[in-house]
């Protein structure tokens, strides 16, 4: 005989904030098994759980929901109309969970898994494509999910679990992250081709104290490096424009809007001259970062090992 659901109290949120989904999740597969077989004993055998445990679980599930899911006739059960509605949603939820499990298993596969990899815009034209090409020579089926962004944004994605690894500058120094220096780039003072300094090959940064600068926005690693180097040279840069991408700044320098401290371009840019900075030492460190204590899948571990093995030769 079916239980009378009218006498059951409705489930209310528990005092510790546990929601309905967390409460029901462990019992959904058991419910689907009983619904599929319409027999508690057979379901218990298929699910490999004691029959008494399964019976109690179904009674508790009905109590938690405050409805009758089954009409019972001895060991045989049949779904009520409410039970059939619930089963439709449960099967959909279980299928989604299985798809999620298959996806994460696939991403962790040593041969065909996925690496979520972030990198700076300035490394996207040559460095990162060359790295991935070299890595895939030995791991041809590993997949990459690539994110191109500035340093602070990538570190936040690391913390959020959206990235496995990132190439960034400066190398992060934070207790929740691991950073390893891989290489360094010499920075140049980029001036318009018709600028009085354009006839020079080398320059001390202090000689540019009276120039107007175009820089990346605050939050970008290169902006911090620019500010620090100018301070070391004894001045605070007068800034005419703040941008989001190094090649845009080169274009603005070519247009005569100011000068800029930038890493080398992927390809020569007409309209500008790039001067070697002799003092202070103008470089930016490039490093790889990952989340402290994060467990690597085999493809991530392999790519991390590959990057660390290229210390000192990352940019060549």
CSV table of N, CA and C in Angstrom, one decimal, residues 244-315:
chain,number,residue,atom,x,y,z
A,244,UNK,N,46.3,48.6,-23.6
A,244,UNK,CA,46.1,47.2,-23.2
A,244,UNK,C,47.0,46.2,-24.0
A,245,UNK,N,47.7,46.7,-24.9
A,245,UNK,CA,48.5,45.8,-25.8
A,245,UNK,C,49.7,46.5,-26.3
A,246,UNK,N,50.8,45.8,-26.3
A,246,UNK,CA,52.1,46.4,-26.6
A,246,UNK,C,52.2,46.9,-28.0
A,247,UNK,N,51.7,46.2,-29.0
A,247,UNK,CA,51.8,46.6,-30.4
A,247,UNK,C,51.0,47.9,-30.6
A,248,UNK,N,49.9,48.0,-29.9
A,248,UNK,CA,49.1,49.3,-30.0
A,248,UNK,C,50.0,50.5,-29.5
A,249,UNK,N,50.7,50.2,-28.4
A,249,UNK,CA,51.6,51.3,-28.0
A,249,UNK,C,52.7,51.6,-29.0
A,250,UNK,N,53.2,50.6,-29.7
A,250,UNK,CA,54.2,50.9,-30.7
A,250,UNK,C,53.6,51.8,-31.8
A,251,UNK,N,52.4,51.5,-32.2
A,251,UNK,CA,51.7,52.3,-33.2
A,251,UNK,C,51.6,53.8,-32.7
A,252,UNK,N,51.3,53.9,-31.4
A,252,UNK,CA,51.1,55.3,-30.9
A,252,UNK,C,52.5,56.0,-30.8
A,253,UNK,N,53.5,55.3,-30.6
A,253,UNK,CA,54.9,55.9,-30.6
A,253,UNK,C,55.2,56.3,-32.0
A,254,UNK,N,54.9,55.4,-33.0
A,254,UNK,CA,55.1,55.8,-34.4
A,254,UNK,C,54.3,57.0,-34.8
A,255,UNK,N,53.2,57.2,-34.2
A,255,UNK,CA,52.3,58.4,-34.5
A,255,UNK,C,52.8,59.6,-33.8
A,256,UNK,N,53.8,59.5,-32.9
A,256,UNK,CA,54.4,60.7,-32.3
A,256,UNK,C,53.8,61.0,-31.0
A,257,UNK,N,53.0,60.1,-30.3
A,257,UNK,CA,52.3,60.4,-29.1
A,257,UNK,C,53.2,60.3,-27.9
A,258,UNK,N,54.4,59.7,-28.0
A,258,UNK,CA,55.3,59.6,-26.9
A,258,UNK,C,56.3,58.5,-27.1
A,259,UNK,N,57.0,58.1,-26.1
A,259,UNK,CA,58.0,57.0,-26.1
A,259,UNK,C,57.5,55.9,-25.2
A,260,UNK,N,58.1,54.7,-25.3
A,260,UNK,CA,57.6,53.6,-24.5
A,260,UNK,C,58.7,52.6,-24.2
A,261,UNK,N,58.6,52.0,-23.0
A,261,UNK,CA,59.5,50.9,-22.7
A,261,UNK,C,58.8,49.6,-23.0
A,262,UNK,N,59.3,48.8,-23.9
A,262,UNK,CA,58.6,47.6,-24.4
A,262,UNK,C,59.6,46.5,-24.6
A,263,UNK,N,59.1,45.2,-24.5
A,263,UNK,CA,59.9,44.1,-25.0
A,263,UNK,C,60.0,44.1,-26.5
A,264,UNK,N,61.0,43.3,-27.0
A,264,UNK,CA,61.2,43.3,-28.5
A,264,UNK,C,59.9,42.9,-29.2
A,265,UNK,N,59.7,43.4,-30.4
A,265,UNK,CA,58.5,43.1,-31.2
A,265,UNK,C,58.7,41.7,-31.9
A,266,UNK,N,57.5,41.1,-32.2
A,266,UNK,CA,57.6,39.8,-32.9
A,266,UNK,C,58.2,40.1,-34.3
A,267,UNK,N,57.8,41.2,-34.9
A,267,UNK,CA,58.2,41.6,-36.2
A,267,UNK,C,58.5,43.1,-36.2
A,268,UNK,N,59.5,43.6,-37.0
A,268,UNK,CA,59.9,45.0,-37.0
A,268,UNK,C,58.7,45.9,-37.3
A,269,UNK,N,58.7,47.0,-36.6
A,269,UNK,CA,57.6,47.9,-36.8
A,269,UNK,C,58.1,49.2,-37.5
A,270,UNK,N,57.6,49.6,-38.6
A,270,UNK,CA,58.0,50.8,-39.3
A,270,UNK,C,57.6,52.0,-38.5
A,271,UNK,N,58.4,53.1,-38.6
A,271,UNK,CA,58.0,54.3,-37.9
A,271,UNK,C,58.6,54.5,-36.5
A,272,UNK,N,59.3,53.5,-36.0
A,272,UNK,CA,59.9,53.6,-34.7
A,272,UNK,C,61.3,53.1,-34.7
A,273,UNK,N,62.1,53.6,-33.7
A,273,UNK,CA,63.4,53.1,-33.5
A,273,UNK,C,63.5,52.6,-32.1
A,274,UNK,N,64.2,51.4,-31.9
A,274,UNK,CA,64.3,50.8,-30.6
A,274,UNK,C,65.7,50.9,-30.1
A,275,UNK,N,65.8,51.6,-28.9
A,275,UNK,CA,67.1,51.8,-28.3
A,275,UNK,C,67.4,50.9,-27.2
A,276,UNK,N,68.6,50.4,-27.1
A,276,UNK,CA,69.1,49.6,-26.0
A,276,UNK,C,69.2,50.5,-24.8
A,277,UNK,N,68.6,50.1,-23.6
A,277,UNK,CA,68.7,50.9,-22.4
A,277,UNK,C,69.9,50.3,-21.6
A,278,UNK,N,70.9,51.2,-21.4
A,278,UNK,CA,72.2,50.8,-20.7
A,278,UNK,C,72.1,50.9,-19.2
A,279,UNK,N,71.2,51.8,-18.7
A,279,UNK,CA,71.1,51.9,-17.2
A,279,UNK,C,69.7,52.6,-16.9
A,280,UNK,N,69.0,52.0,-15.9
A,280,UNK,CA,69.3,50.8,-15.2
A,280,UNK,C,69.1,49.6,-16.0
A,281,UNK,N,69.5,48.4,-15.5
A,281,UNK,CA,69.3,47.2,-16.3
A,281,UNK,C,67.8,47.0,-16.5
A,282,UNK,N,67.5,47.1,-17.8
A,282,UNK,CA,66.0,47.0,-18.2
A,282,UNK,C,65.7,45.7,-18.8
A,283,UNK,N,65.1,44.8,-17.9
A,283,UNK,CA,64.7,43.5,-18.4
A,283,UNK,C,63.4,43.2,-17.7
A,284,UNK,N,62.7,42.2,-18.2
A,284,UNK,CA,61.5,41.6,-17.5
A,284,UNK,C,61.7,40.1,-17.5
A,285,UNK,N,61.5,39.6,-16.3
A,285,UNK,CA,61.5,38.1,-16.2
A,285,UNK,C,60.2,37.5,-16.6
A,286,UNK,N,60.4,36.4,-17.3
A,286,UNK,CA,59.2,35.6,-17.8
A,286,UNK,C,59.3,34.3,-16.9
A,287,UNK,N,58.1,33.9,-16.4
A,287,UNK,CA,58.1,32.7,-15.5
A,287,UNK,C,56.8,32.0,-15.8
A,288,UNK,N,56.8,30.8,-15.2
A,288,UNK,CA,55.6,29.9,-15.3
A,288,UNK,C,55.0,29.9,-13.9
A,289,UNK,N,53.7,29.9,-13.7
A,289,UNK,CA,53.1,29.9,-12.4
A,289,UNK,C,51.9,28.8,-12.4
A,290,UNK,N,51.7,28.3,-11.2
A,290,UNK,CA,50.6,27.4,-11.0
A,290,UNK,C,50.1,27.5,-9.6
A,291,UNK,N,49.0,26.9,-9.3
A,291,UNK,CA,48.4,27.0,-8.0
A,291,UNK,C,49.1,26.1,-7.0
A,292,UNK,N,49.5,26.6,-5.9
A,292,UNK,CA,50.1,25.8,-4.8
A,292,UNK,C,49.2,24.7,-4.4
A,293,UNK,N,49.8,23.5,-4.3
A,293,UNK,CA,49.1,22.3,-3.8
A,293,UNK,C,48.1,21.7,-4.8
A,294,UNK,N,48.1,22.3,-6.0
A,294,UNK,CA,47.1,21.8,-7.1
A,294,UNK,C,47.7,20.5,-7.6
A,295,UNK,N,46.8,19.5,-7.7
A,295,UNK,CA,47.2,18.2,-8.3
A,295,UNK,C,47.2,18.2,-9.8
A,296,UNK,N,48.3,17.9,-10.4
A,296,UNK,CA,48.4,17.9,-11.9
A,296,UNK,C,47.9,16.6,-12.5
A,297,UNK,N,47.1,16.8,-13.6
A,297,UNK,CA,46.8,15.6,-14.4
A,297,UNK,C,48.1,15.3,-15.2
A,298,UNK,N,48.2,14.1,-15.8
A,298,UNK,CA,49.4,13.7,-16.5
A,298,UNK,C,49.8,14.6,-17.6
A,299,UNK,N,48.8,15.1,-18.5
A,299,UNK,CA,49.2,16.0,-19.5
A,299,UNK,C,49.8,17.4,-19.0
A,300,UNK,N,49.2,17.9,-17.9
A,300,UNK,CA,49.6,19.1,-17.3
A,300,UNK,C,51.0,18.9,-16.7
A,301,UNK,N,51.2,17.8,-16.0
A,301,UNK,CA,52.6,17.5,-15.5
A,301,UNK,C,53.6,17.4,-16.6
A,302,UNK,N,53.3,16.8,-17.7
A,302,UNK,CA,54.2,16.7,-18.8
A,302,UNK,C,54.6,18.0,-19.4
A,303,UNK,N,53.6,18.9,-19.6
A,303,UNK,CA,53.8,20.2,-20.1
A,303,UNK,C,54.6,21.1,-19.1
A,304,UNK,N,54.3,21.0,-17.9
A,304,UNK,CA,55.1,21.7,-16.9
A,304,UNK,C,56.5,21.3,-16.9
A,305,UNK,N,56.8,20.0,-16.9
A,305,UNK,CA,58.2,19.5,-17.0
A,305,UNK,C,58.9,20.0,-18.3
A,306,UNK,N,58.1,20.1,-19.4
A,306,UNK,CA,58.7,20.6,-20.6
A,306,UNK,C,59.1,22.0,-20.5
A,307,UNK,N,58.2,22.9,-19.9
A,307,UNK,CA,58.5,24.3,-19.7
A,307,UNK,C,59.7,24.5,-18.8
A,308,UNK,N,59.7,23.8,-17.7
A,308,UNK,CA,60.9,24.0,-16.8
A,308,UNK,C,62.2,23.5,-17.4
A,309,UNK,N,62.2,22.6,-18.3
A,309,UNK,CA,63.4,22.1,-19.0
A,309,UNK,C,63.9,23.2,-19.9
A,310,UNK,N,63.1,24.2,-20.2
A,310,UNK,CA,63.5,25.2,-21.2
A,310,UNK,C,64.0,26.5,-20.5
A,311,UNK,N,64.3,26.4,-19.3
A,311,UNK,CA,64.9,27.6,-18.5
A,311,UNK,C,66.1,28.1,-19.3
A,312,UNK,N,66.1,29.4,-19.5
A,312,UNK,CA,67.2,30.1,-20.2
A,312,UNK,C,67.1,30.0,-21.7
A,313,UNK,N,66.2,29.2,-22.2
A,313,UNK,CA,66.1,29.2,-23.7
A,313,UNK,C,64.6,29.3,-24.1
A,314,UNK,N,63.8,29.8,-23.3
A,314,UNK,CA,62.4,29.9,-23.6
A,314,UNK,C,62.1,30.8,-24.8
A,315,UNK,N,62.9,31.9,-24.8
A,315,UNK,CA,62.6,33.0,-25.8
A,315,UNK,C,63.5,32.9,-27.0
